[in-house]
């Protein structure tokens, strides 16, 4: 059973390191592919930080000082306007990484990164990231693959929002969490509430509930309290796409 530290929203809380950082990072493919000296560099400089639900991990317009990995929990990438309205670009579950584009260019963050639920976040400093890019071919290969897959995901998200009905958008938002390269640790049972799906899609919990019932009636998912079992992933990915 996972345990989370309690702390105030928007106040990051460094996690006591009872487990060596190298052991945390060894759960991620890019780290295990590194040479020994580069693993030592990453382990020595990476931080593991806890964030409460709704906390900002990074804000749009701030410097991109870290490459961001989700060790535990669920986060989203979103853009908010001055009226408080938002557009969610992507959800990132446990095992996923984000923000490499802004770190590479050392530019201001172009979107907000927000914890949907309490999360443990790995922060790789930009200087460490750039040294790995300069010295490690395996790290370069991983980052290039991330950028390519992320671009494809963002294009699909824009397409879905413009062309799909609400039920299909919910189906695609769930299916995207099963991307084998971006999110390799997603399991068939998602510890994901309908409210959290609403935060990923920008929809109300009530409207998500209607969509989930339809997907369940079609045999694509099974709904339980605070969790969803994906029964037919291929069917979920194809749902609504035939009309495009």
PDB file of N, CA and C in Angstrom, residues 2 4-5 7 49-57 70-76 92-94 113-121 177 186-187 189-197 199-200 225-228:
ATOM      1  N   UNK A   2       0.637   2.150  -0.944  1.00  0.00           N
ATOM      2  CA  UNK A   2       1.437   3.351  -1.037  1.00  0.00           C
ATOM      3  C   UNK A   2       1.089   4.316   0.080  1.00  0.00           C
ATOM      4  N   UNK A   4       1.658   8.428   1.332  1.00  0.00           N
ATOM      5  CA  UNK A   4       2.060   9.753   0.910  1.00  0.00           C
ATOM      6  C   UNK A   4       2.223  10.647   2.130  1.00  0.00           C
ATOM      7  N   UNK A   5       3.208  11.518   2.069  1.00  0.00           N
ATOM      8  CA  UNK A   5       3.362  12.515   3.117  1.00  0.00           C
ATOM      9  C   UNK A   5       2.286  13.584   2.957  1.00  0.00           C
ATOM     10  N   UNK A   7       1.168  17.488   3.127  1.00  0.00           N
ATOM     11  CA  UNK A   7       1.748  18.816   3.083  1.00  0.00           C
ATOM     12  C   UNK A   7       0.775  19.724   2.358  1.00  0.00           C
ATOM     13  N   UNK A  49      10.726  14.742  -5.009  1.00  0.00           N
ATOM     14  CA  UNK A  49       9.957  15.762  -4.298  1.00  0.00           C
ATOM     15  C   UNK A  49       8.481  15.386  -4.289  1.00  0.00           C
ATOM     16  N   UNK A  50       7.825  15.571  -3.139  1.00  0.00           N
ATOM     17  CA  UNK A  50       6.402  15.280  -3.020  1.00  0.00           C
ATOM     18  C   UNK A  50       5.556  16.513  -3.263  1.00  0.00           C
ATOM     19  N   UNK A  51       4.436  16.334  -3.968  1.00  0.00           N
ATOM     20  CA  UNK A  51       3.482  17.416  -4.218  1.00  0.00           C
ATOM     21  C   UNK A  51       2.084  16.937  -3.861  1.00  0.00           C
ATOM     22  N   UNK A  52       1.309  17.818  -3.253  1.00  0.00           N
ATOM     23  CA  UNK A  52      -0.079  17.508  -2.934  1.00  0.00           C
ATOM     24  C   UNK A  52      -0.932  17.601  -4.193  1.00  0.00           C
ATOM     25  N   UNK A  53      -2.126  17.007  -4.135  1.00  0.00           N
ATOM     26  CA  UNK A  53      -3.076  17.142  -5.240  1.00  0.00           C
ATOM     27  C   UNK A  53      -3.357  18.614  -5.494  1.00  0.00           C
ATOM     28  N   UNK A  54      -3.410  18.980  -6.775  1.00  0.00           N
ATOM     29  CA  UNK A  54      -3.685  20.348  -7.242  1.00  0.00           C
ATOM     30  C   UNK A  54      -2.468  21.275  -7.152  1.00  0.00           C
ATOM     31  N   UNK A  55      -1.353  20.797  -6.657  1.00  0.00           N
ATOM     32  CA  UNK A  55      -0.166  21.647  -6.566  1.00  0.00           C
ATOM     33  C   UNK A  55       0.471  21.837  -7.936  1.00  0.00           C
ATOM     34  N   UNK A  56       1.065  23.002  -8.141  1.00  0.00           N
ATOM     35  CA  UNK A  56       1.812  23.284  -9.359  1.00  0.00           C
ATOM     36  C   UNK A  56       3.240  22.759  -9.203  1.00  0.00           C
ATOM     37  N   UNK A  57       3.625  21.875 -10.089  1.00  0.00           N
ATOM     38  CA  UNK A  57       4.995  21.361 -10.116  1.00  0.00           C
ATOM     39  C   UNK A  57       5.889  22.326 -10.889  1.00  0.00           C
ATOM     40  N   UNK A  70       7.470  11.271 -13.305  1.00  0.00           N
ATOM     41  CA  UNK A  70       6.443  10.894 -12.328  1.00  0.00           C
ATOM     42  C   UNK A  70       6.844   9.555 -11.705  1.00  0.00           C
ATOM     43  N   UNK A  71       7.317   9.608 -10.472  1.00  0.00           N
ATOM     44  CA  UNK A  71       7.700   8.379  -9.771  1.00  0.00           C
ATOM     45  C   UNK A  71       6.450   7.679  -9.223  1.00  0.00           C
ATOM     46  N   UNK A  72       5.562   8.452  -8.621  1.00  0.00           N
ATOM     47  CA  UNK A  72       4.263   7.947  -8.178  1.00  0.00           C
ATOM     48  C   UNK A  72       3.236   9.042  -8.399  1.00  0.00           C
ATOM     49  N   UNK A  73       2.003   8.645  -8.736  1.00  0.00           N
ATOM     50  CA  UNK A  73       0.926   9.620  -8.865  1.00  0.00           C
ATOM     51  C   UNK A  73       0.519   9.869 -10.303  1.00  0.00           C
ATOM     52  N   UNK A  74      -0.093  11.012 -10.536  1.00  0.00           N
ATOM     53  CA  UNK A  74      -0.613  11.392 -11.849  1.00  0.00           C
ATOM     54  C   UNK A  74      -0.564  12.907 -11.964  1.00  0.00           C
ATOM     55  N   UNK A  75      -0.039  13.418 -13.089  1.00  0.00           N
ATOM     56  CA  UNK A  75       0.032  14.855 -13.311  1.00  0.00           C
ATOM     57  C   UNK A  75      -0.588  15.181 -14.662  1.00  0.00           C
ATOM     58  N   UNK A  76      -0.801  16.470 -14.911  1.00  0.00           N
ATOM     59  CA  UNK A  76      -1.278  16.898 -16.219  1.00  0.00           C
ATOM     60  C   UNK A  76      -0.494  18.116 -16.677  1.00  0.00           C
ATOM     61  N   UNK A  92       0.092  12.629 -17.566  1.00  0.00           N
ATOM     62  CA  UNK A  92       1.325  11.838 -17.461  1.00  0.00           C
ATOM     63  C   UNK A  92       1.230  10.963 -16.214  1.00  0.00           C
ATOM     64  N   UNK A  93       1.086   9.654 -16.391  1.00  0.00           N
ATOM     65  CA  UNK A  93       0.971   8.760 -15.233  1.00  0.00           C
ATOM     66  C   UNK A  93       2.335   8.314 -14.723  1.00  0.00           C
ATOM     67  N   UNK A  94       2.303   7.453 -13.743  1.00  0.00           N
ATOM     68  CA  UNK A  94       3.500   6.895 -13.128  1.00  0.00           C
ATOM     69  C   UNK A  94       4.427   6.296 -14.185  1.00  0.00           C
ATOM     70  N   UNK A 113       2.451  22.502 -15.159  1.00  0.00           N
ATOM     71  CA  UNK A 113       2.519  21.085 -14.799  1.00  0.00           C
ATOM     72  C   UNK A 113       1.902  20.950 -13.417  1.00  0.00           C
ATOM     73  N   UNK A 114       0.817  20.191 -13.304  1.00  0.00           N
ATOM     74  CA  UNK A 114      -0.003  20.183 -12.087  1.00  0.00           C
ATOM     75  C   UNK A 114      -0.241  18.747 -11.623  1.00  0.00           C
ATOM     76  N   UNK A 115      -0.144  18.524 -10.325  1.00  0.00           N
ATOM     77  CA  UNK A 115      -0.451  17.211  -9.757  1.00  0.00           C
ATOM     78  C   UNK A 115      -1.966  17.019  -9.686  1.00  0.00           C
ATOM     79  N   UNK A 116      -2.468  15.990 -10.338  1.00  0.00           N
ATOM     80  CA  UNK A 116      -3.896  15.674 -10.250  1.00  0.00           C
ATOM     81  C   UNK A 116      -4.188  14.997  -8.923  1.00  0.00           C
ATOM     82  N   UNK A 117      -3.267  14.166  -8.477  1.00  0.00           N
ATOM     83  CA  UNK A 117      -3.353  13.572  -7.132  1.00  0.00           C
ATOM     84  C   UNK A 117      -1.982  13.711  -6.482  1.00  0.00           C
ATOM     85  N   UNK A 118      -1.892  13.398  -5.201  1.00  0.00           N
ATOM     86  CA  UNK A 118      -0.599  13.461  -4.520  1.00  0.00           C
ATOM     87  C   UNK A 118       0.437  12.672  -5.312  1.00  0.00           C
ATOM     88  N   UNK A 119       1.595  13.276  -5.524  1.00  0.00           N
ATOM     89  CA  UNK A 119       2.567  12.681  -6.429  1.00  0.00           C
ATOM     90  C   UNK A 119       3.982  12.807  -5.876  1.00  0.00           C
ATOM     91  N   UNK A 120       4.811  11.829  -6.218  1.00  0.00           N
ATOM     92  CA  UNK A 120       6.244  11.867  -5.955  1.00  0.00           C
ATOM     93  C   UNK A 120       6.933  12.114  -7.303  1.00  0.00           C
ATOM     94  N   UNK A 121       7.647  13.218  -7.414  1.00  0.00           N
ATOM     95  CA  UNK A 121       8.181  13.670  -8.684  1.00  0.00           C
ATOM     96  C   UNK A 121       9.705  13.645  -8.677  1.00  0.00           C
ATOM     97  N   UNK A 177      -3.119   6.963 -21.998  1.00  0.00           N
ATOM     98  CA  UNK A 177      -2.321   6.619 -20.817  1.00  0.00           C
ATOM     99  C   UNK A 177      -1.608   5.275 -20.973  1.00  0.00           C
ATOM    100  N   UNK A 186       1.997   1.735 -17.085  1.00  0.00           N
ATOM    101  CA  UNK A 186       0.544   1.742 -16.922  1.00  0.00           C
ATOM    102  C   UNK A 186       0.019   0.314 -16.896  1.00  0.00           C
ATOM    103  N   UNK A 187      -0.814  -0.008 -15.904  1.00  0.00           N
ATOM    104  CA  UNK A 187      -1.380  -1.347 -15.793  1.00  0.00           C
ATOM    105  C   UNK A 187      -2.817  -1.355 -16.298  1.00  0.00           C
ATOM    106  N   UNK A 189      -5.490  -2.031 -14.796  1.00  0.00           N
ATOM    107  CA  UNK A 189      -6.391  -1.392 -13.845  1.00  0.00           C
ATOM    108  C   UNK A 189      -5.834  -0.019 -13.499  1.00  0.00           C
ATOM    109  N   UNK A 190      -6.564   1.020 -13.886  1.00  0.00           N
ATOM    110  CA  UNK A 190      -6.138   2.390 -13.614  1.00  0.00           C
ATOM    111  C   UNK A 190      -6.760   2.869 -12.309  1.00  0.00           C
ATOM    112  N   UNK A 191      -5.928   3.296 -11.380  1.00  0.00           N
ATOM    113  CA  UNK A 191      -6.440   3.911 -10.156  1.00  0.00           C
ATOM    114  C   UNK A 191      -6.792   5.357 -10.488  1.00  0.00           C
ATOM    115  N   UNK A 192      -7.925   5.501 -11.161  1.00  0.00           N
ATOM    116  CA  UNK A 192      -8.294   6.780 -11.748  1.00  0.00           C
ATOM    117  C   UNK A 192      -9.776   7.015 -11.507  1.00  0.00           C
ATOM    118  N   UNK A 193     -10.095   8.109 -10.826  1.00  0.00           N
ATOM    119  CA  UNK A 193     -11.497   8.426 -10.571  1.00  0.00           C
ATOM    120  C   UNK A 193     -12.088   9.161 -11.768  1.00  0.00           C
ATOM    121  N   UNK A 194     -13.413   9.219 -11.813  1.00  0.00           N
ATOM    122  CA  UNK A 194     -14.052   9.947 -12.902  1.00  0.00           C
ATOM    123  C   UNK A 194     -13.791  11.448 -12.786  1.00  0.00           C
ATOM    124  N   UNK A 195     -13.612  11.942 -11.578  1.00  0.00           N
ATOM    125  CA  UNK A 195     -13.240  13.346 -11.412  1.00  0.00           C
ATOM    126  C   UNK A 195     -11.870  13.616 -12.026  1.00  0.00           C
ATOM    127  N   UNK A 196     -10.920  12.671 -11.845  1.00  0.00           N
ATOM    128  CA  UNK A 196      -9.591  12.828 -12.421  1.00  0.00           C
ATOM    129  C   UNK A 196      -9.630  12.761 -13.938  1.00  0.00           C
ATOM    130  N   UNK A 197     -10.496  11.903 -14.488  1.00  0.00           N
ATOM    131  CA  UNK A 197     -10.660  11.868 -15.949  1.00  0.00           C
ATOM    132  C   UNK A 197     -11.191  13.215 -16.428  1.00  0.00           C
ATOM    133  N   UNK A 199     -10.534  16.056 -15.100  1.00  0.00           N
ATOM    134  CA  UNK A 199      -9.410  16.988 -15.086  1.00  0.00           C
ATOM    135  C   UNK A 199      -8.496  16.778 -16.288  1.00  0.00           C
ATOM    136  N   UNK A 200      -8.413  15.541 -16.771  1.00  0.00           N
ATOM    137  CA  UNK A 200      -7.590  15.251 -17.948  1.00  0.00           C
ATOM    138  C   UNK A 200      -8.244  15.722 -19.234  1.00  0.00           C
ATOM    139  N   UNK A 225     -15.148   1.498  -7.925  1.00  0.00           N
ATOM    140  CA  UNK A 225     -14.933   2.703  -7.134  1.00  0.00           C
ATOM    141  C   UNK A 225     -13.479   3.149  -7.234  1.00  0.00           C
ATOM    142  N   UNK A 226     -13.265   4.351  -7.721  1.00  0.00           N
ATOM    143  CA  UNK A 226     -11.947   4.964  -7.828  1.00  0.00           C
ATOM    144  C   UNK A 226     -10.986   4.213  -8.754  1.00  0.00           C
ATOM    145  N   UNK A 227     -11.520   3.353  -9.631  1.00  0.00           N
ATOM    146  CA  UNK A 227     -10.631   2.658 -10.551  1.00  0.00           C
ATOM    147  C   UNK A 227     -11.390   2.233 -11.812  1.00  0.00           C
ATOM    148  N   UNK A 228     -10.623   1.983 -12.862  1.00  0.00           N
ATOM    149  CA  UNK A 228     -11.172   1.556 -14.147  1.00  0.00           C
ATOM    150  C   UNK A 228     -10.318   0.407 -14.654  1.00  0.00           C
TER     151      UNK A 228
END
